[in-house]
Backbone as CSV, one residue per row, in Angstrom:
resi,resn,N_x,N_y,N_z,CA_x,CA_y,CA_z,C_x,C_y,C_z
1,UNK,37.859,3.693,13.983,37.314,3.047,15.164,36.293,1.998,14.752
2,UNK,36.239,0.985,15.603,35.267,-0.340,15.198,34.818,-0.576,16.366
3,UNK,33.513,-0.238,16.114,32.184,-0.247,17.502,32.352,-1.900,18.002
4,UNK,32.526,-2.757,17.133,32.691,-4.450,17.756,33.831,-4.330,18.775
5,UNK,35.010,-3.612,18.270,36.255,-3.956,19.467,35.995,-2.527,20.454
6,UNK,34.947,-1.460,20.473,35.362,-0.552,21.253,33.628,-0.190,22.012
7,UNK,32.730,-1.184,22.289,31.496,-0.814,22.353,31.440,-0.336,23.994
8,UNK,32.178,-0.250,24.526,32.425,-0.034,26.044,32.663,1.497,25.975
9,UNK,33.326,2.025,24.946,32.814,2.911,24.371,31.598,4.311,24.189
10,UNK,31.255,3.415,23.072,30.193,3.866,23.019,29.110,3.702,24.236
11,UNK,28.829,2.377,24.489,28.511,3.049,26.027,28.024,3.876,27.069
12,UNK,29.651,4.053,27.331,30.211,5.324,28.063,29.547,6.363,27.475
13,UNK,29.072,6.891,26.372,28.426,8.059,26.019,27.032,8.017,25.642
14,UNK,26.295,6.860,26.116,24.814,6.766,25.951,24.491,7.232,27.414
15,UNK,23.723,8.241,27.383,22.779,8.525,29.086,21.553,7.801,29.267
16,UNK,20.455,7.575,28.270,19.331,6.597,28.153,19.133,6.476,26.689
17,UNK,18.275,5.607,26.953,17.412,4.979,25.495,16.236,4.885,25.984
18,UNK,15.150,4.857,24.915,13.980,4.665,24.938,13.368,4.431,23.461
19,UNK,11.635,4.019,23.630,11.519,3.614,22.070,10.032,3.609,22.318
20,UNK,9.335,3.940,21.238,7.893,4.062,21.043,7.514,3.983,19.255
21,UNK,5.946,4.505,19.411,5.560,4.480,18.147,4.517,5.430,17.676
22,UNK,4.106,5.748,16.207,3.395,6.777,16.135,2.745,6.109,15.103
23,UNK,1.567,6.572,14.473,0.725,6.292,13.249,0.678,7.840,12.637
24,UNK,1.034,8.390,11.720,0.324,9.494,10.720,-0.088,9.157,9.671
25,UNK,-1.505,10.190,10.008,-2.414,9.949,8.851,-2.034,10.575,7.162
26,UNK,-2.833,9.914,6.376,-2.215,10.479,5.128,-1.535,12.164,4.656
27,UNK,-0.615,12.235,4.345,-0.214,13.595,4.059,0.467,14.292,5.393
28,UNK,0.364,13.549,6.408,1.303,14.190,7.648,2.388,14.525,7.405
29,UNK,3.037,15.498,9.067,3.763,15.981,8.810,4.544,16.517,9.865
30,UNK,6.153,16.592,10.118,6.263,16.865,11.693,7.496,17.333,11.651
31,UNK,7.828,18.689,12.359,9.088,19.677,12.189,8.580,20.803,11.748
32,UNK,9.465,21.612,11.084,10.823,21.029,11.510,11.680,21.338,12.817
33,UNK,12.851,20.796,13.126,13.080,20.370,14.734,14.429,20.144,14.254
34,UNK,15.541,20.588,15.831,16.911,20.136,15.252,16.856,18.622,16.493
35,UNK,17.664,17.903,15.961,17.597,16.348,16.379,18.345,16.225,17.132
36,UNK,17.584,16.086,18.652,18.760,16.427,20.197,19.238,14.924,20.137
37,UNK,19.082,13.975,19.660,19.531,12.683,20.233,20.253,11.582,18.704
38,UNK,20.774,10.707,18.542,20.601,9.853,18.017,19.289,8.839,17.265
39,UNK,18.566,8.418,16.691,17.695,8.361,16.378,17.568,7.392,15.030
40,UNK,16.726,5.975,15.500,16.543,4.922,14.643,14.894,5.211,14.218
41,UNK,14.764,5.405,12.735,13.723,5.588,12.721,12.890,3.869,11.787
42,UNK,12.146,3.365,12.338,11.559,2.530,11.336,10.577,2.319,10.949
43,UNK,10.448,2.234,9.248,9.076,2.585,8.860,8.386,1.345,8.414
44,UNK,7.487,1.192,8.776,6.547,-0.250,8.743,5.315,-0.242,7.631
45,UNK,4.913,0.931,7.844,3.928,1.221,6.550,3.591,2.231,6.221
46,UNK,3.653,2.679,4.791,3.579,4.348,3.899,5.212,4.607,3.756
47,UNK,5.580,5.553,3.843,7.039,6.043,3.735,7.181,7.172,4.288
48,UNK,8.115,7.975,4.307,8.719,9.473,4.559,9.784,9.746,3.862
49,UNK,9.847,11.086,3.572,10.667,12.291,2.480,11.018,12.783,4.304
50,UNK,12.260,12.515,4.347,13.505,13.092,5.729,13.957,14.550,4.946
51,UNK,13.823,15.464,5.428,14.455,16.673,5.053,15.678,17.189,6.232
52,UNK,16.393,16.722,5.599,18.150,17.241,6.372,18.904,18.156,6.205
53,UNK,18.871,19.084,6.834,19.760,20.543,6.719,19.284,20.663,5.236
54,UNK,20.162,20.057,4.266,20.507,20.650,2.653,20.026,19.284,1.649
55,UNK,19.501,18.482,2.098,19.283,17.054,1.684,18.061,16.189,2.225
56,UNK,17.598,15.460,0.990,16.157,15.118,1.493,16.751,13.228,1.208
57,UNK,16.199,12.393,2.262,16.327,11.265,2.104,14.981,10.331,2.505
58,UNK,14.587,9.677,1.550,13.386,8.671,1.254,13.230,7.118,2.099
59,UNK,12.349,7.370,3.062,12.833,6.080,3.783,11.319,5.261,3.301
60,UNK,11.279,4.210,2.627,10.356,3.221,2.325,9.887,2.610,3.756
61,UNK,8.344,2.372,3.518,8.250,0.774,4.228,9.038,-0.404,4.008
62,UNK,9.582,-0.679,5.167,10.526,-1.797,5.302,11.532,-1.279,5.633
63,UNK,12.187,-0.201,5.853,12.950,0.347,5.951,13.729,0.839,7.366
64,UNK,15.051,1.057,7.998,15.066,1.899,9.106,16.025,3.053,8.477
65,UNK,15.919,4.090,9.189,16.779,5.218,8.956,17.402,5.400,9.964
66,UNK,19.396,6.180,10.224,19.342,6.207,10.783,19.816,7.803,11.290
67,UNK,19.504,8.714,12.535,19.111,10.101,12.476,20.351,10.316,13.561
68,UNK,21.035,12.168,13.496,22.124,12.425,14.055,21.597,13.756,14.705
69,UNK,22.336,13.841,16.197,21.981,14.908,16.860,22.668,16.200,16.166
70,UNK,21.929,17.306,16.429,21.992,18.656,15.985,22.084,18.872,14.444
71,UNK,21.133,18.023,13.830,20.718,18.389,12.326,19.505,18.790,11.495
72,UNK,19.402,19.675,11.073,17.742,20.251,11.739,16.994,19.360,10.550
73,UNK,15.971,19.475,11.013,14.966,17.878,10.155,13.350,18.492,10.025
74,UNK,12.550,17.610,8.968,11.474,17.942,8.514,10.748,16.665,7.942
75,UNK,9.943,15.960,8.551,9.084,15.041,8.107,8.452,14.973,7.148
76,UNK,7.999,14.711,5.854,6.610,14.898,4.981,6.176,13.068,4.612
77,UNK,5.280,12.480,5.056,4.734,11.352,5.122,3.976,11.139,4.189
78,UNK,3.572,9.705,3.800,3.334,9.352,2.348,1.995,10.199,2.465
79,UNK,1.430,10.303,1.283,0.106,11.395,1.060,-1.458,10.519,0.818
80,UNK,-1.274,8.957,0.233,-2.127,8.525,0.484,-2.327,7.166,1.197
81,UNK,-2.121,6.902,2.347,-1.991,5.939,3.240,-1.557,6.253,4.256
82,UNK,-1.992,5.445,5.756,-1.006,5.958,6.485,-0.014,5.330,7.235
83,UNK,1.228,6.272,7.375,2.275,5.929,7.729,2.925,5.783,9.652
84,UNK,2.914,4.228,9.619,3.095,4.025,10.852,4.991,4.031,10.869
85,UNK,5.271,4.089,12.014,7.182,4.086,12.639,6.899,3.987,13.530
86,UNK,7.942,3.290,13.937,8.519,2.963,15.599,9.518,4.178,15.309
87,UNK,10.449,4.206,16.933,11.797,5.290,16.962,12.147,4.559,17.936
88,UNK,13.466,4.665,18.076,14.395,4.764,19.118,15.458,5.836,19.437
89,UNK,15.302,6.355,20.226,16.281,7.599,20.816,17.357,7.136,21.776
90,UNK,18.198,7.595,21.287,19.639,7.383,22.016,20.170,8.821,22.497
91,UNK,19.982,8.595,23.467,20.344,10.272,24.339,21.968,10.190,24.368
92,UNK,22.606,11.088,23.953,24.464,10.792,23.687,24.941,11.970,24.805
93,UNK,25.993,11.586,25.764,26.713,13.026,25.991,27.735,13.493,25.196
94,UNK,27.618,14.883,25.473,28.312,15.588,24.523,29.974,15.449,24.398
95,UNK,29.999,13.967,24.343,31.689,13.937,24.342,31.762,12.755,23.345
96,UNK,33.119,12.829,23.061,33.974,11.523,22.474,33.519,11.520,20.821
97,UNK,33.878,13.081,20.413,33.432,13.436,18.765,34.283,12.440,17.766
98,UNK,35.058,11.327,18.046,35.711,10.187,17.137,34.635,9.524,17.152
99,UNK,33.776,9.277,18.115,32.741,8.393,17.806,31.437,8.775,17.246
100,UNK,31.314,9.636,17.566,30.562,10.624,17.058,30.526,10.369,15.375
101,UNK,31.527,11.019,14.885,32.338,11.050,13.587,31.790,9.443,12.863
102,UNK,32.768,8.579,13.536,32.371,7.237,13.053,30.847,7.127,12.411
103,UNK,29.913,7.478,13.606,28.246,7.412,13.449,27.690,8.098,12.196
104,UNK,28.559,9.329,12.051,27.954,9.846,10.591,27.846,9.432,9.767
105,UNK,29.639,8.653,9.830,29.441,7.878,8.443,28.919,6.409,7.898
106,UNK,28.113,6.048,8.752,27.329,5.101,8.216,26.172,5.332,7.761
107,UNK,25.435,4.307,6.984,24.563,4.952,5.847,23.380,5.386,6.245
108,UNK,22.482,6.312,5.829,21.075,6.925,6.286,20.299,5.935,6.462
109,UNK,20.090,4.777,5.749,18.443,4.171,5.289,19.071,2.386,4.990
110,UNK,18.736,1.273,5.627,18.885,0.348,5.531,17.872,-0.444,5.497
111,UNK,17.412,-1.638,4.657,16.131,-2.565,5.067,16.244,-2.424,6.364
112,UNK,15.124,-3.145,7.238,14.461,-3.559,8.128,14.795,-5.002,8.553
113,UNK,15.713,-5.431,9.641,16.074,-6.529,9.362,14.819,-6.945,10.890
114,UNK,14.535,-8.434,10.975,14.001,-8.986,11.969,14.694,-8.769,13.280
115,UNK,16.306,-8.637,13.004,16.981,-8.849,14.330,16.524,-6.802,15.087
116,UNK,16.600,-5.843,13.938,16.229,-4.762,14.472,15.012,-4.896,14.894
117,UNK,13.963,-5.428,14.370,12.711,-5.200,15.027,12.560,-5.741,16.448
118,UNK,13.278,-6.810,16.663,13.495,-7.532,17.862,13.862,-6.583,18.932
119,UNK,14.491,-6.046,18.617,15.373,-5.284,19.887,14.729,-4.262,20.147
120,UNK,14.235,-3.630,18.918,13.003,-2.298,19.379,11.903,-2.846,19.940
121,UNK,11.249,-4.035,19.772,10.480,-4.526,21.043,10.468,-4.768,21.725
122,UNK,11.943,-5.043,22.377,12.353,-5.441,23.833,12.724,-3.909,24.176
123,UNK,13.006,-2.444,23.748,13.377,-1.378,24.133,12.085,-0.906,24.423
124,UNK,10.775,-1.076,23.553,9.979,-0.342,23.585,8.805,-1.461,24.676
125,UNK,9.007,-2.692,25.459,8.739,-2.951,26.367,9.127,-2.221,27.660
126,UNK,10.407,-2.230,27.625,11.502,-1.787,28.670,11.018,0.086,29.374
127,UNK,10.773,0.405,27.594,10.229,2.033,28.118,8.889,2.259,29.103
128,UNK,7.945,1.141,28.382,6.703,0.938,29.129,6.840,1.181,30.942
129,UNK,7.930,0.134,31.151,8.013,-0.352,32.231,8.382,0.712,32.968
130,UNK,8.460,0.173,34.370,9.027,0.976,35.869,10.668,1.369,35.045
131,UNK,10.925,2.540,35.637,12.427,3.083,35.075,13.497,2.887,35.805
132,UNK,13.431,1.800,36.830,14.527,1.485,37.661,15.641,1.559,37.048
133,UNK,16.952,1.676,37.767,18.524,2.061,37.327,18.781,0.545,36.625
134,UNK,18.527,-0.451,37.242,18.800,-1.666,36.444,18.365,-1.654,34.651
135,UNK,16.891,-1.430,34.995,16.195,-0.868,33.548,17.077,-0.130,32.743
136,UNK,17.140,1.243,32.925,18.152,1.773,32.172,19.577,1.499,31.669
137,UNK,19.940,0.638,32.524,21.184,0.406,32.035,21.643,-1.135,31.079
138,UNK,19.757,-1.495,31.314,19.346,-2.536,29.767,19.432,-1.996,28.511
139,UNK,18.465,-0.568,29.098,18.139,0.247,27.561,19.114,0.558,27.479
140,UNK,20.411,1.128,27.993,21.681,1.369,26.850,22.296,0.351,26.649
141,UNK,21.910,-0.698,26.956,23.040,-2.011,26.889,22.753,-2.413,25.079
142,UNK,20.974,-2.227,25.165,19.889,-2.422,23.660,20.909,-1.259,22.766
143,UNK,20.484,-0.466,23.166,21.084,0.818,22.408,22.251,0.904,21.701
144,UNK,23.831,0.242,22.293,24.847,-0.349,21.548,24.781,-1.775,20.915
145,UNK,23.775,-2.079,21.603,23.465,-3.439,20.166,23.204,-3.281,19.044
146,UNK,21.943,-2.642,19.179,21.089,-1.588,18.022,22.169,-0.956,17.076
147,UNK,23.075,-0.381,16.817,24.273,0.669,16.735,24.677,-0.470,15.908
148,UNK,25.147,-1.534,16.980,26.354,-2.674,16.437,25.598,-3.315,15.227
149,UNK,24.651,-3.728,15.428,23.718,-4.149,14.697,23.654,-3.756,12.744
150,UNK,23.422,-2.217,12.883,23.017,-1.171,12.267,24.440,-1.065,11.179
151,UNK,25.643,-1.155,12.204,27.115,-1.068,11.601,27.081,-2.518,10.693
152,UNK,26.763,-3.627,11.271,27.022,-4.777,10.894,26.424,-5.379,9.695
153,UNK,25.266,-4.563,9.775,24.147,-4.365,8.031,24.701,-3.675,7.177
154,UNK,25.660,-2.558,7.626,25.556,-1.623,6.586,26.718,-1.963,5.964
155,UNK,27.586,-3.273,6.489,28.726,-3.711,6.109,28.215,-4.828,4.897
156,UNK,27.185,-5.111,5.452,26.234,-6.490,4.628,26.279,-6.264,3.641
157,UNK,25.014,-4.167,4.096,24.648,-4.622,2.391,26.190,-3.991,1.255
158,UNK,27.093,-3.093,1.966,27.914,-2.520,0.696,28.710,-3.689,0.033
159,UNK,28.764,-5.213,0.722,29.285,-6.049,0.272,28.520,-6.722,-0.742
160,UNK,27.292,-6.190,-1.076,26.335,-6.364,-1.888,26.656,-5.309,-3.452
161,UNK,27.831,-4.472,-3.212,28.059,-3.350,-4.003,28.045,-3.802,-5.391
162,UNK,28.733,-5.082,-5.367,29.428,-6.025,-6.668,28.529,-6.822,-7.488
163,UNK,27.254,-6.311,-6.790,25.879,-7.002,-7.793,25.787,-6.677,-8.785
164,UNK,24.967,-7.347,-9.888,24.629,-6.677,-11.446,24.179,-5.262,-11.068
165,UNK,24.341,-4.381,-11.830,23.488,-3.156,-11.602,22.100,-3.355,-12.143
166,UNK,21.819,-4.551,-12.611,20.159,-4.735,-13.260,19.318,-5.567,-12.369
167,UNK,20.089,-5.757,-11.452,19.431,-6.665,-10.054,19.272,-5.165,-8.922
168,UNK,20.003,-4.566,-8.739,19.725,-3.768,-7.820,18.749,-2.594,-8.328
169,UNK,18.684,-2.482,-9.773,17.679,-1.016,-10.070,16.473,-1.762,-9.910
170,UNK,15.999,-3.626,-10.346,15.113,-3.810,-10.439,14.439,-3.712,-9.160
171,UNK,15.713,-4.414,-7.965,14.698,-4.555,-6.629,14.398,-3.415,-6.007
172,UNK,14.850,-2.077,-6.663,14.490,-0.421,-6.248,13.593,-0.834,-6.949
173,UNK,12.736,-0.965,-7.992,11.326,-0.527,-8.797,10.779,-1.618,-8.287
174,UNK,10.557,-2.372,-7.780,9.991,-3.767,-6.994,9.687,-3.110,-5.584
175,UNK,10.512,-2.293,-4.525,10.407,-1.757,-3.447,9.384,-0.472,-3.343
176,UNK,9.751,-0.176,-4.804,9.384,1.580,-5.088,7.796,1.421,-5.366
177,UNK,7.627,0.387,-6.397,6.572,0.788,-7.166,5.709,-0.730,-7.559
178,UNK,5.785,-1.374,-6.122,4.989,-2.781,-5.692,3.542,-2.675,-5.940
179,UNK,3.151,-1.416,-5.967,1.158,-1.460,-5.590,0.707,-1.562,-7.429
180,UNK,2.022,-1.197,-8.168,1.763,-1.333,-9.221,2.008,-2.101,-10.506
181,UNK,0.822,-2.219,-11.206,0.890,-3.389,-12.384,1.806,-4.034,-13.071
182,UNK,3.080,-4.800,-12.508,4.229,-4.854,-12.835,4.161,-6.064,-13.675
183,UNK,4.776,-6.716,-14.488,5.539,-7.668,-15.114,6.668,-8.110,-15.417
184,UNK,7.180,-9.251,-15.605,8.601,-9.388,-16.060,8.833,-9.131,-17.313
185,UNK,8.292,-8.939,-18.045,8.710,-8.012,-19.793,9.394,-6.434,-19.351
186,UNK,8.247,-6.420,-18.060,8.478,-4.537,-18.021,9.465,-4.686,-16.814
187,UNK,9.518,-5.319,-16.036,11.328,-5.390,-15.236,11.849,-5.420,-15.952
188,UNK,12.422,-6.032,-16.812,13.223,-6.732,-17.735,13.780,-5.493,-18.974
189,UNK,12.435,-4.985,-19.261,13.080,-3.490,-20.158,13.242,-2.288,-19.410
190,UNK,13.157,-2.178,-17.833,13.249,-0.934,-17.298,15.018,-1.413,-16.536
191,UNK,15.723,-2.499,-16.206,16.748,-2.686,-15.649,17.503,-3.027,-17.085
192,UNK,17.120,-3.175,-18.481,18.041,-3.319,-19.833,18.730,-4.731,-19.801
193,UNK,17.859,-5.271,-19.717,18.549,-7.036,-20.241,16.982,-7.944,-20.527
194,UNK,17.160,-8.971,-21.054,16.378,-9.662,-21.039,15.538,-10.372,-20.017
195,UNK,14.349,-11.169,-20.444,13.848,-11.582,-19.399,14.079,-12.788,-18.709
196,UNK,15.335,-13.512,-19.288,15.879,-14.711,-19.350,16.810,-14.048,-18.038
197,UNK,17.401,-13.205,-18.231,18.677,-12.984,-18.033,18.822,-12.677,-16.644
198,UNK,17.086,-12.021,-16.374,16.681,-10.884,-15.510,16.671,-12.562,-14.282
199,UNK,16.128,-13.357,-15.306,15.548,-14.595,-13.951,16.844,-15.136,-13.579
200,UNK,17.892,-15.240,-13.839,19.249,-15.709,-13.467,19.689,-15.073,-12.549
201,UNK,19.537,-13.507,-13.532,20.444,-12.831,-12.040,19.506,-13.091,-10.644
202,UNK,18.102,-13.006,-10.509,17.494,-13.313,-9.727,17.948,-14.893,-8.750
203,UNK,17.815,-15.651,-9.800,17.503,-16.699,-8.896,19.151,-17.178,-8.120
204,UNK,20.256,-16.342,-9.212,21.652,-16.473,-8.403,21.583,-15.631,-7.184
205,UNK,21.156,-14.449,-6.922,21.467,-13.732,-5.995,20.593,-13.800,-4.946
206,UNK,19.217,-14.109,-5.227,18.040,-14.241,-4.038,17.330,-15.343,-3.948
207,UNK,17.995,-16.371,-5.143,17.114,-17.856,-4.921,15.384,-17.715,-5.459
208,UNK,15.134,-16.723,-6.071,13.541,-16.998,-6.368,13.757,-15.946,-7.883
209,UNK,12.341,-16.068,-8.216,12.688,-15.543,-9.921,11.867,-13.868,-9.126
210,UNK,11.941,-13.177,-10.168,11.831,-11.236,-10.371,10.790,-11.506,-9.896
211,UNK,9.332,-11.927,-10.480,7.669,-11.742,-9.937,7.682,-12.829,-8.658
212,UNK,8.274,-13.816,-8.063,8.127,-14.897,-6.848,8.682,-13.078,-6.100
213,UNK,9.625,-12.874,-6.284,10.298,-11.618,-5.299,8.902,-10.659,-5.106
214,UNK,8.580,-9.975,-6.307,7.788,-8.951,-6.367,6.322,-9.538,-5.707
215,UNK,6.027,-10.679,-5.693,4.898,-10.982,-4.786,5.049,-10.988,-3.231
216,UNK,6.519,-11.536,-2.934,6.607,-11.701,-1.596,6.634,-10.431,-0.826
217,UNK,7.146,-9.606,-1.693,7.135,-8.058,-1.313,6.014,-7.513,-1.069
218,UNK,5.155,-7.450,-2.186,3.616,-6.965,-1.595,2.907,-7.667,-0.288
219,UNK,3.216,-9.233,-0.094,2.935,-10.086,0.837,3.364,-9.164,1.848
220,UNK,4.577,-9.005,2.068,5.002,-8.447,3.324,4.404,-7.319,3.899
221,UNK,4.439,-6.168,2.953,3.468,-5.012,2.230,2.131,-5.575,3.265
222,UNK,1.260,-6.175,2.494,0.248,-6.594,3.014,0.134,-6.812,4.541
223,UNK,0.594,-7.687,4.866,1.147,-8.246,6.023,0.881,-7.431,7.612
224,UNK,1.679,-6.342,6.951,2.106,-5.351,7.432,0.606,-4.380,7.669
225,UNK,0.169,-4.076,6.847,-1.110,-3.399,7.037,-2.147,-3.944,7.917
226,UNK,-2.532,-5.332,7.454,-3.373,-6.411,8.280,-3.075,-6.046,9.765
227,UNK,-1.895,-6.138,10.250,-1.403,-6.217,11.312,-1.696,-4.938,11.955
228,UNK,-1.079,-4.022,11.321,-1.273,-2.415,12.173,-1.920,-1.096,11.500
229,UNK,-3.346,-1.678,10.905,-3.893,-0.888,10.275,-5.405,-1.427,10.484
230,UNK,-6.450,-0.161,9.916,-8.290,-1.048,10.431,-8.428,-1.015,9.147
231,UNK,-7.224,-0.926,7.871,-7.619,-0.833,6.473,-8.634,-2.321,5.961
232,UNK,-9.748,-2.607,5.573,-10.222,-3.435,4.955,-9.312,-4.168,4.088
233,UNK,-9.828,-5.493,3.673,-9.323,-6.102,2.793,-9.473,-5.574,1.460
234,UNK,-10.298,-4.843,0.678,-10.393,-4.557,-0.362,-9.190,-3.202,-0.365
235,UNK,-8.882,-2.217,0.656,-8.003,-0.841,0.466,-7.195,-1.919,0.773
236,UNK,-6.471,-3.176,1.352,-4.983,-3.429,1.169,-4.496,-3.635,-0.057
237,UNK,-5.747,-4.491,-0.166,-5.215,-5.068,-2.004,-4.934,-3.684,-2.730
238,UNK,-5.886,-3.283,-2.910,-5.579,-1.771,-3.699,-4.358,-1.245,-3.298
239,UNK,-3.490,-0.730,-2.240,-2.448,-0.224,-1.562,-1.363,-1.216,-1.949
240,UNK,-1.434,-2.663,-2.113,-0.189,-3.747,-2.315,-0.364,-4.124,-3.711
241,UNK,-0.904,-3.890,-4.158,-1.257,-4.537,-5.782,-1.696,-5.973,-6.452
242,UNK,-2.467,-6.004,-5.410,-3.483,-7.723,-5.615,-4.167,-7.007,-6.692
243,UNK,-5.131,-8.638,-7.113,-5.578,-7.788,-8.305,-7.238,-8.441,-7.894
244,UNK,-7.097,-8.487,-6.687,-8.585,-8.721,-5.950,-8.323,-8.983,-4.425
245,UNK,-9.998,-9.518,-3.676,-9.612,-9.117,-1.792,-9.412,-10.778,-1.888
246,UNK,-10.274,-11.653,-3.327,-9.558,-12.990,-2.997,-8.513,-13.867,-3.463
247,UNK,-7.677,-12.771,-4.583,-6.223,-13.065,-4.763,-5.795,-12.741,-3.503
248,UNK,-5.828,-11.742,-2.461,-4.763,-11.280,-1.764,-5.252,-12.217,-0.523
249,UNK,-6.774,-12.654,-0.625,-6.610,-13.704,0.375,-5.764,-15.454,0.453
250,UNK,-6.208,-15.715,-0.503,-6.182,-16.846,-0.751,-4.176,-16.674,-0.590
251,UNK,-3.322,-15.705,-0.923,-1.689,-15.152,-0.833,-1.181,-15.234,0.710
252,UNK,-2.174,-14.604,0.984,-1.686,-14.656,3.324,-2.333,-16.367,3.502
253,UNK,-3.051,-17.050,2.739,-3.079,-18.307,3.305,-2.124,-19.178,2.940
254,UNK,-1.732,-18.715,1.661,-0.321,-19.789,1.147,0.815,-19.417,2.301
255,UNK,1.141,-17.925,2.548,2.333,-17.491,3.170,2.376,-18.118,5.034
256,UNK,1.259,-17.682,5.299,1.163,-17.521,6.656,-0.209,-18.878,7.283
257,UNK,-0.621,-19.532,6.440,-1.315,-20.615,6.740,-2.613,-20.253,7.721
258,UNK,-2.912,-18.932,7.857,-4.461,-18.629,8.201,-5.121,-17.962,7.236
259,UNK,-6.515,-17.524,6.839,-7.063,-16.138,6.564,-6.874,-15.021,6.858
260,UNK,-6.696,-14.099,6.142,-6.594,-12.675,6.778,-7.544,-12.069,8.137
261,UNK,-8.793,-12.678,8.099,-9.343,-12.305,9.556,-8.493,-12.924,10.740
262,UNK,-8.207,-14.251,10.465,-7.125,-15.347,11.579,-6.008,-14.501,11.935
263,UNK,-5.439,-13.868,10.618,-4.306,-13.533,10.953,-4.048,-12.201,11.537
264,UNK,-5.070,-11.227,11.490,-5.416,-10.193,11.725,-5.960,-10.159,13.249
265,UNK,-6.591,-11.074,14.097,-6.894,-11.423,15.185,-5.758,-11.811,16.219
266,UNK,-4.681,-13.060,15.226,-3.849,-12.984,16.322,-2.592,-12.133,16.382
267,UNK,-2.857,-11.257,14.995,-1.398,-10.492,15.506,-2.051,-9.122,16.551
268,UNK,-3.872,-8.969,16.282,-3.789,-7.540,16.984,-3.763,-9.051,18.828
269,UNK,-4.175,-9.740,19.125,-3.672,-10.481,20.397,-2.604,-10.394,20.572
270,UNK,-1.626,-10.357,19.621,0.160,-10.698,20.090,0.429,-12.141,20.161
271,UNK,-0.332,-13.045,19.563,0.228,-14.244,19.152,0.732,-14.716,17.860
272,UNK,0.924,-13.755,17.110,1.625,-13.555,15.715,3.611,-13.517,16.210
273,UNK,4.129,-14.180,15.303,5.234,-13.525,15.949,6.109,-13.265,14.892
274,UNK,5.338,-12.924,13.813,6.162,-12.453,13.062,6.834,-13.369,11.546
275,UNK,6.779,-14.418,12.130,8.003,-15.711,11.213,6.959,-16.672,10.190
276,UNK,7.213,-16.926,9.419,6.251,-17.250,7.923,7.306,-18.036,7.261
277,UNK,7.249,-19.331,7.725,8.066,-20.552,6.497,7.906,-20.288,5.294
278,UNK,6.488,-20.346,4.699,6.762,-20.792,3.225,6.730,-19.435,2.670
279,UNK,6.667,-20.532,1.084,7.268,-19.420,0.057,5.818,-19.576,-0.990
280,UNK,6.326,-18.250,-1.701,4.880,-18.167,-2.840,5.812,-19.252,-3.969
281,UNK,4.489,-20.259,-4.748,5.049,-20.383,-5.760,5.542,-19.635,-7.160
282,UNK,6.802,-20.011,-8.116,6.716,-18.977,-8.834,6.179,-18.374,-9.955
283,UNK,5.398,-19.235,-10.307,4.257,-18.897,-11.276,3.023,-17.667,-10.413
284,UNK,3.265,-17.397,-9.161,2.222,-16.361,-8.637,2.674,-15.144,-9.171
């Protein structure tokens, strides 16, 4: 079955949607619980260890996961920072187990794309609001987008399968282990090729070299905290791996063209919207 030619479908077996958000503090923790609904989880800052029936799955910042009714579950949240998520719940009736089926098998844990965050802010407006029948039948309209969406990434990235395997372990230790003292000697001997070799595969597959990547990452990292955290400038840097509060300033002014107080003002206003033209140079 293919949710693009059959989303009328799916649909048919959404009763509501809704969407919110939580902050836990360092070392949190929540479950365990069996999972009555469908369930997009996305993590914006810290991480979570998902404990599933018989299987534990790692969802990073930047990340969405995605969660299946009647599987019993167990939260454990990063231990030193804290970890904010949005959710979205998709209430399913208990019918039409082909589709069902389909849903399993797509993958647990996908980046975070802009177009998902989009839609969880128009769901998690929508929840705010008056619950009129019109309303609801937005939020499931969101809800098979979301889905379609989710299918349409996960097609993205396995078409990504055919990459070097020294490009994909690096951008796992780049994702994994950003807050820390990295270099391109030490990418370069932890993915087994050179450092020549390492910047090719880079700049063929993502257009920027291993450390331009690994900065923009902490940038985002950063970004991210500024925005939905009262962490000081000195605990971000520490948490993203600046190697001061006026390296990591002087980084949000190249990216985002204010100061971190500027930028920190208008995203807690809501005149941030998210979108950042430039690029770090690659000598950063």
């Amino acid at each position: 079955m293919n949710i693009r030619e059959d989303n009328r479908q799916l649909l048919s077996i959404i009763e509501d949607t809704t969407a919110g958000q939580t902050i836990y503090p360092p070392g949190g923790r929540w479950g365990p619980r069996i999972q009555p609904n469908l369930q997009f989880v996305l993590v914006h800052t810290g991480n979570v260890y998902i404990h599933i029936d018989d299987e534990v799955s790692f969802v990073p910042a930047g990340h969405v996961a995605l969660l299946h009714p009647g599987h019993r579950e167990e939260f454990f949240f990063a231990k030193h920072m804290e970890t904010r998520h949005r959710w979205v719940h998709i209430k399913l009736h208990d019918s039409c187990p082909e589709m069902l089926n389909m849903l399993e098998s797509l993958p647990r844990c996908l980046p975070l794309s802009d177009e998902m965050n989009h839609l969880t802010d128009i769901l998690q407006t929508l929840t705010r609001s008056a619950a009129d029948h019109s309303q609801k039948d937005l939020r499931c309209t969101l809800a098979v987008a979301a889905v379609m969406l989710y299918q349409s990434e996960s097609q993205r990235e396995r078409s990504g399968a055919g990459k070097h395997p020294s490009l994909i372990k690096t951008k796992e230790e780049i994702h994994t282990n950003y807050a820390k003292p990295l270099n391109l000697e030490q990418l370069a001997e932890m993915s087994n090729v050179s450092s020549e070799y390492l910047i090719r595969l880079f700049r063929h597959s993502e257009g920027v070299t291993p450390m331009r990547y690994l900065w923009q990452v902490r940038v985002n990292h950063a970004l991210e905290l500024l925005s939905n955290t009262g962490f000081t400038l000195g605990e971000i840097a520490d948490e993203t791996g600046f190697k001061s509060v006026y390296h990591l300033s002087r980084m949000i002014k190249k990216v985002t063209g204010q100061t971190p107080t500027e930028f920190r003002r208008t995203s807690w206003s809501g005149e941030n919207d998210g979108h950042f033209g430039r690029l770090l140079p690659d000598r950063e």
